[in-house]
Amino acid sequence: MEDNVKKLIQYSAIKPTGSLTLGSYLGAIKNWCGLCSEYSSIFCIADMHSITIRMDPAVLRRNTLEQLAYYIASGLDPEKCIFYIQSHVHEHAELSWVLGCYSMFGELSRMTQFKDKSAKNADNINGGLFTYPVLMAADILLYNTDIVPVGEDQRQHVELCRDIANRFNGVYGETFKLPKAVLPKVGAKVMSLTEPDKKMSKSDDSDAGSILLKDTDEVIMRKFKRAVTDCETCVRFDAENKKGVSNLMAIYSCVTGKSFDEIEREFDGKGYGVFKPAVGEAVCDTLRPIREEANRILADKAYLESVYAEGARKASQIASRTLSKVYKKVGFVKKP
Ligand code: AQP
């Protein structure tokens, strides 16, 4: 990180609620990789965010390590980026409490994800689900973040983070930088293959609509062959009326770099029987090397531990400076 000191900072996180999907990769991780040379980079595995839904502790532990392995296997370099596990840096919880006192009930109630998750987990609408965006604001603000590369679904939370930071700065003077959400041009919202009205998510009850980064080629091909399309047979981008096909085109465009026009020409007159397996193969070619590298990294537990231990040390250094500044501003007496 030494030679990155003067660069702007990119910060992002994913919660290990399940296995990473093609959505997490195209909407977030791939974008992170592209920005790494330009930005000083900090990436978190947000395990604290994960317990807003009920998680089996063993599964959460496994997902956390698996996620770190996939970050590295996707091309993010631990020598150049900071990777850490959120619960290893206690400042997140502490800043979250302070920021909660500058977050309004009304604005938190308006968060789309809170409404969606409440509907999905009607028997467990807990306080953590409600204050999730406050913890996310703390995550971002602790690291003097300039940009937050996220998918479309997280844009609203980054906007709220700016509002909270602005409010705090208004009361106590310039304390937090105001971060900006950065979204990929294509792939900002990858939809489910079986229900193209719904976002592809890691915590879906059924994984038929989601491509997991750890899926084998065979499973990926099967899922694409079964992807929902429409009763026409032409490969044409129309996000309103041809949701399934447009989603497949967006995926194909992301993994091949081809424009929608090029894709339409490539599959002109060929029908979905040719198009769907072609998308599947292109995705297999992208994910195979990542999966193989992640499996290799996962087998080396000592290496993984050294990465997240070093990451926690570096992250804590930055986070503790921000928290001390905040504690001083609000009037807490300095601990001797
Ligand atoms: N389908 C998607 N298309 C584009 N981007 C996506 N992201 C997630 N799914 C898609 C982006 O990846 C990051 C994941 O962050 P997260 O796991 O903390 O939040 P999430 O958006 O709630 O992701 P999931 O997969 O839907 O998780 P669950 O099922 O646990 O709620 C974010 O940048 C997100 O935008």
Short mmCIF file of C-alpha atoms in Angstrom, two decimals, residues 43-274:
data_model
loop_
_atom_site.label_atom_id
_atom_site.label_comp_id
_atom_site.label_asym_id
_atom_site.label_seq_id
_atom_site.Cartn_x
_atom_site.Cartn_y
_atom_site.Cartn_z
CA PHE A 43 -12.23 -4.82 0.62
CA CYS A 44 -14.21 -6.17 3.52
CA ILE A 45 -15.99 -9.45 4.15
CA ALA A 46 -19.03 -8.17 5.97
CA ASP A 47 -19.76 -11.01 8.39
CA MET A 48 -21.50 -8.69 10.86
CA HIS A 49 -24.04 -7.74 8.20
CA SER A 50 -24.73 -11.42 7.57
CA ILE A 51 -26.43 -12.11 10.89
CA THR A 52 -29.43 -9.90 10.06
CA ILE A 53 -30.77 -13.18 8.73
CA ARG A 54 -30.45 -16.45 10.68
CA MET A 55 -27.21 -18.13 9.68
CA ASP A 56 -25.75 -21.46 10.69
CA PRO A 57 -22.45 -20.45 12.42
CA ALA A 58 -20.43 -23.15 10.63
CA VAL A 59 -21.82 -22.04 7.27
CA LEU A 60 -21.03 -18.39 8.04
CA ARG A 61 -17.43 -19.29 8.92
CA ARG A 62 -17.05 -21.36 5.77
CA ASN A 63 -18.60 -18.66 3.54
CA THR A 64 -16.31 -16.02 5.05
CA LEU A 65 -13.12 -17.88 4.14
CA GLU A 66 -14.51 -18.96 0.79
CA GLN A 67 -15.32 -15.34 -0.03
CA LEU A 68 -11.79 -14.23 0.76
CA ALA A 69 -10.41 -16.97 -1.48
CA TYR A 70 -12.70 -15.81 -4.31
CA TYR A 71 -11.64 -12.17 -3.87
CA ILE A 72 -8.02 -13.20 -4.39
CA ALA A 73 -8.78 -15.72 -7.14
CA SER A 74 -10.68 -13.05 -9.07
CA GLY A 75 -7.43 -11.14 -9.47
CA LEU A 76 -7.34 -8.84 -6.44
CA ASP A 77 -3.79 -8.84 -5.09
CA PRO A 78 -3.33 -9.09 -1.28
CA GLU A 79 0.02 -7.33 -1.67
CA LYS A 80 -1.75 -4.30 -3.11
CA CYS A 81 -5.19 -4.33 -1.46
CA ILE A 82 -6.35 -4.58 2.14
CA PHE A 83 -8.69 -7.54 2.74
CA TYR A 84 -10.19 -7.93 6.18
CA ILE A 85 -13.08 -9.53 8.03
CA GLN A 86 -15.47 -6.93 9.45
CA SER A 87 -15.81 -8.44 12.94
CA HIS A 88 -12.01 -8.23 13.36
CA VAL A 89 -12.15 -4.43 13.38
CA HIS A 90 -14.25 -3.39 16.38
CA GLU A 91 -14.44 0.25 15.23
CA HIS A 92 -17.24 -0.71 12.80
CA ALA A 93 -19.66 -1.47 15.62
CA GLU A 94 -18.56 1.60 17.59
CA LEU A 95 -18.91 4.10 14.75
CA SER A 96 -22.19 2.49 13.80
CA TRP A 97 -23.61 3.40 17.22
CA VAL A 98 -22.54 7.03 16.88
CA LEU A 99 -23.89 7.30 13.32
CA GLY A 100 -27.15 5.69 14.43
CA CYS A 101 -27.71 8.80 16.53
CA TYR A 102 -27.48 10.87 13.33
CA SER A 103 -29.73 8.62 11.23
CA MET A 104 -33.44 9.22 11.09
CA PHE A 105 -36.14 6.61 11.61
CA GLY A 106 -38.00 7.86 8.52
CA GLU A 107 -35.05 7.57 6.15
CA LEU A 108 -34.16 4.09 7.40
CA SER A 109 -37.79 2.99 6.95
CA ARG A 110 -37.67 4.07 3.31
CA MET A 111 -34.78 1.77 2.36
CA THR A 112 -35.92 -0.60 -0.37
CA GLN A 113 -33.74 -3.44 0.86
CA PHE A 114 -35.25 -3.18 4.36
CA LYS A 115 -38.74 -3.42 2.88
CA ASP A 116 -37.77 -6.35 0.61
CA LYS A 117 -35.96 -8.28 3.33
CA SER A 118 -38.75 -7.64 5.84
CA ALA A 119 -41.24 -9.10 3.38
CA LYS A 120 -38.96 -12.10 2.76
CA ASN A 121 -38.21 -12.73 6.47
CA ALA A 122 -41.55 -11.75 7.97
CA ASP A 123 -40.88 -13.84 11.10
CA ASN A 124 -37.54 -12.13 11.77
CA ILE A 125 -37.77 -8.38 11.15
CA ASN A 126 -35.01 -7.54 13.62
CA GLY A 127 -33.34 -4.28 14.60
CA GLY A 128 -30.19 -5.22 12.71
CA LEU A 129 -32.11 -5.44 9.46
CA PHE A 130 -33.41 -1.93 10.09
CA THR A 131 -30.06 -0.38 11.06
CA TYR A 132 -28.06 -2.29 8.42
CA PRO A 133 -27.47 0.88 6.32
CA VAL A 134 -26.02 2.65 9.39
CA LEU A 135 -23.43 -0.09 9.86
CA MET A 136 -22.74 0.10 6.13
CA ALA A 137 -22.22 3.88 6.44
CA ALA A 138 -19.75 3.22 9.26
CA ASP A 139 -17.93 0.66 7.10
CA ILE A 140 -17.48 3.19 4.32
CA LEU A 141 -16.76 6.30 6.39
CA LEU A 142 -14.12 4.70 8.63
CA TYR A 143 -11.73 4.48 5.68
CA ASN A 144 -11.99 8.00 4.18
CA THR A 145 -13.53 6.36 1.14
CA ASP A 146 -13.83 8.24 -2.15
CA ILE A 147 -15.69 5.66 -4.21
CA VAL A 148 -17.80 2.61 -3.45
CA PRO A 149 -18.10 0.24 -6.43
CA VAL A 150 -21.43 -1.56 -5.99
CA GLY A 151 -24.33 -3.02 -7.94
CA GLU A 152 -27.55 -1.09 -8.48
CA ASP A 153 -29.25 -2.53 -5.38
CA GLN A 154 -26.71 -0.87 -3.05
CA ARG A 155 -26.85 2.59 -4.61
CA GLN A 156 -29.57 3.76 -2.20
CA HIS A 157 -27.47 2.74 0.83
CA VAL A 158 -24.46 4.69 -0.43
CA GLU A 159 -26.71 7.74 -0.94
CA LEU A 160 -27.92 7.37 2.64
CA CYS A 161 -24.32 7.11 3.82
CA ARG A 162 -23.64 10.48 2.18
CA ASP A 163 -26.70 11.99 3.88
CA ILE A 164 -25.59 10.74 7.30
CA ALA A 165 -22.02 11.98 6.75
CA ASN A 166 -23.31 15.34 5.58
CA ARG A 167 -25.53 15.69 8.62
CA PHE A 168 -22.65 14.83 10.97
CA ASN A 169 -20.30 17.25 9.15
CA GLY A 170 -23.00 19.94 9.41
CA VAL A 171 -23.05 19.62 13.20
CA TYR A 172 -19.33 19.08 13.95
CA GLY A 173 -17.48 20.50 10.94
CA GLU A 174 -15.69 18.60 8.16
CA THR A 175 -15.16 15.07 9.54
CA PHE A 176 -16.11 12.60 6.83
CA LYS A 177 -15.38 12.55 3.11
CA LEU A 178 -18.56 12.13 1.07
CA PRO A 179 -18.25 8.86 -0.88
CA LYS A 180 -19.68 8.23 -4.33
CA ALA A 181 -21.27 5.00 -5.58
CA VAL A 182 -19.70 3.70 -8.81
CA LEU A 183 -21.75 1.26 -10.89
CA PRO A 184 -20.67 -0.87 -13.85
CA LYS A 185 -22.15 0.22 -17.22
CA VAL A 186 -23.46 -3.30 -17.88
CA GLY A 187 -24.04 -5.90 -15.15
CA ALA A 188 -25.16 -3.48 -12.42
CA LYS A 189 -28.19 -5.70 -11.88
CA VAL A 190 -27.88 -9.31 -12.99
CA MET A 191 -31.27 -10.97 -12.80
CA SER A 192 -32.25 -14.49 -11.82
CA LEU A 193 -32.14 -16.97 -14.71
CA THR A 194 -35.45 -18.52 -13.69
CA GLU A 195 -37.26 -15.33 -12.57
CA PRO A 196 -35.81 -12.47 -14.63
CA ASP A 197 -37.93 -9.97 -12.65
CA LYS A 198 -35.84 -10.76 -9.56
CA LYS A 199 -32.20 -9.94 -8.81
CA MET A 200 -29.79 -12.90 -8.75
CA SER A 201 -28.99 -13.26 -5.03
CA LYS A 202 -26.77 -15.48 -2.91
CA SER A 203 -29.36 -16.09 -0.23
CA ASP A 204 -32.12 -17.29 -2.57
CA ASP A 205 -33.98 -20.35 -1.32
CA SER A 206 -33.40 -22.15 -4.62
CA ASP A 207 -30.16 -21.72 -6.53
CA ALA A 208 -31.57 -22.71 -9.94
CA GLY A 209 -31.75 -19.06 -10.98
CA SER A 210 -28.30 -18.15 -9.64
CA ILE A 211 -24.92 -19.03 -11.10
CA LEU A 212 -22.59 -19.61 -8.16
CA LEU A 213 -18.90 -18.88 -8.69
CA LYS A 214 -18.23 -22.36 -7.37
CA ASP A 215 -20.62 -24.13 -9.77
CA THR A 216 -18.94 -26.66 -12.07
CA ASP A 217 -19.06 -26.17 -15.86
CA GLU A 218 -21.69 -28.88 -16.07
CA VAL A 219 -23.97 -27.16 -13.55
CA ILE A 220 -23.47 -23.76 -15.21
CA MET A 221 -24.38 -25.16 -18.64
CA ARG A 222 -27.47 -26.87 -17.24
CA LYS A 223 -28.67 -23.66 -15.55
CA PHE A 224 -28.20 -21.61 -18.73
CA LYS A 225 -29.97 -24.19 -20.88
CA ARG A 226 -32.95 -23.94 -18.51
CA ALA A 227 -32.89 -20.12 -18.33
CA VAL A 228 -36.29 -18.51 -18.86
CA THR A 229 -36.61 -16.65 -22.19
CA ASP A 230 -39.82 -15.88 -24.12
CA CYS A 231 -41.94 -17.25 -26.93
CA GLU A 232 -40.19 -15.30 -29.66
CA THR A 233 -36.99 -16.80 -30.96
CA CYS A 234 -34.98 -13.69 -31.73
CA VAL A 235 -32.03 -12.47 -29.68
CA ARG A 236 -32.86 -8.79 -29.24
CA PHE A 237 -32.26 -6.40 -26.34
CA ASP A 238 -35.52 -5.15 -24.86
CA ALA A 239 -35.27 -4.84 -21.08
CA GLU A 240 -38.99 -4.15 -20.77
CA ASN A 241 -40.56 -6.90 -22.90
CA LYS A 242 -37.78 -9.50 -23.17
CA LYS A 243 -36.40 -9.54 -19.65
CA GLY A 244 -34.89 -13.04 -19.73
CA VAL A 245 -33.14 -12.63 -23.08
CA SER A 246 -31.93 -9.10 -22.22
CA ASN A 247 -30.46 -10.42 -18.96
CA LEU A 248 -28.62 -13.18 -20.86
CA MET A 249 -27.36 -10.60 -23.35
CA ALA A 250 -26.08 -8.40 -20.52
CA ILE A 251 -24.25 -11.38 -18.99
CA TYR A 252 -22.79 -12.35 -22.37
CA SER A 253 -21.73 -8.75 -22.99
CA CYS A 254 -19.99 -8.55 -19.59
CA VAL A 255 -17.99 -11.74 -20.08
CA THR A 256 -17.10 -11.28 -23.75
CA GLY A 257 -16.87 -7.48 -24.01
CA LYS A 258 -19.23 -7.55 -27.02
CA SER A 259 -21.83 -4.80 -27.49
CA PHE A 260 -25.56 -5.57 -27.72
CA ASP A 261 -25.46 -4.79 -31.46
CA GLU A 262 -22.65 -7.28 -32.00
CA ILE A 263 -24.52 -9.92 -30.00
CA GLU A 264 -27.72 -9.39 -32.00
CA ARG A 265 -25.75 -9.80 -35.23
CA GLU A 266 -23.90 -12.87 -33.94
CA PHE A 267 -27.15 -14.70 -33.13
CA ASP A 268 -29.28 -13.33 -35.95
CA GLY A 269 -31.57 -16.14 -37.12
CA LYS A 270 -30.02 -18.68 -34.75
CA GLY A 271 -32.61 -18.87 -31.94
CA TYR A 272 -32.30 -19.55 -28.23
CA GLY A 273 -31.15 -23.15 -28.69
CA VAL A 274 -27.82 -21.76 -29.90
#
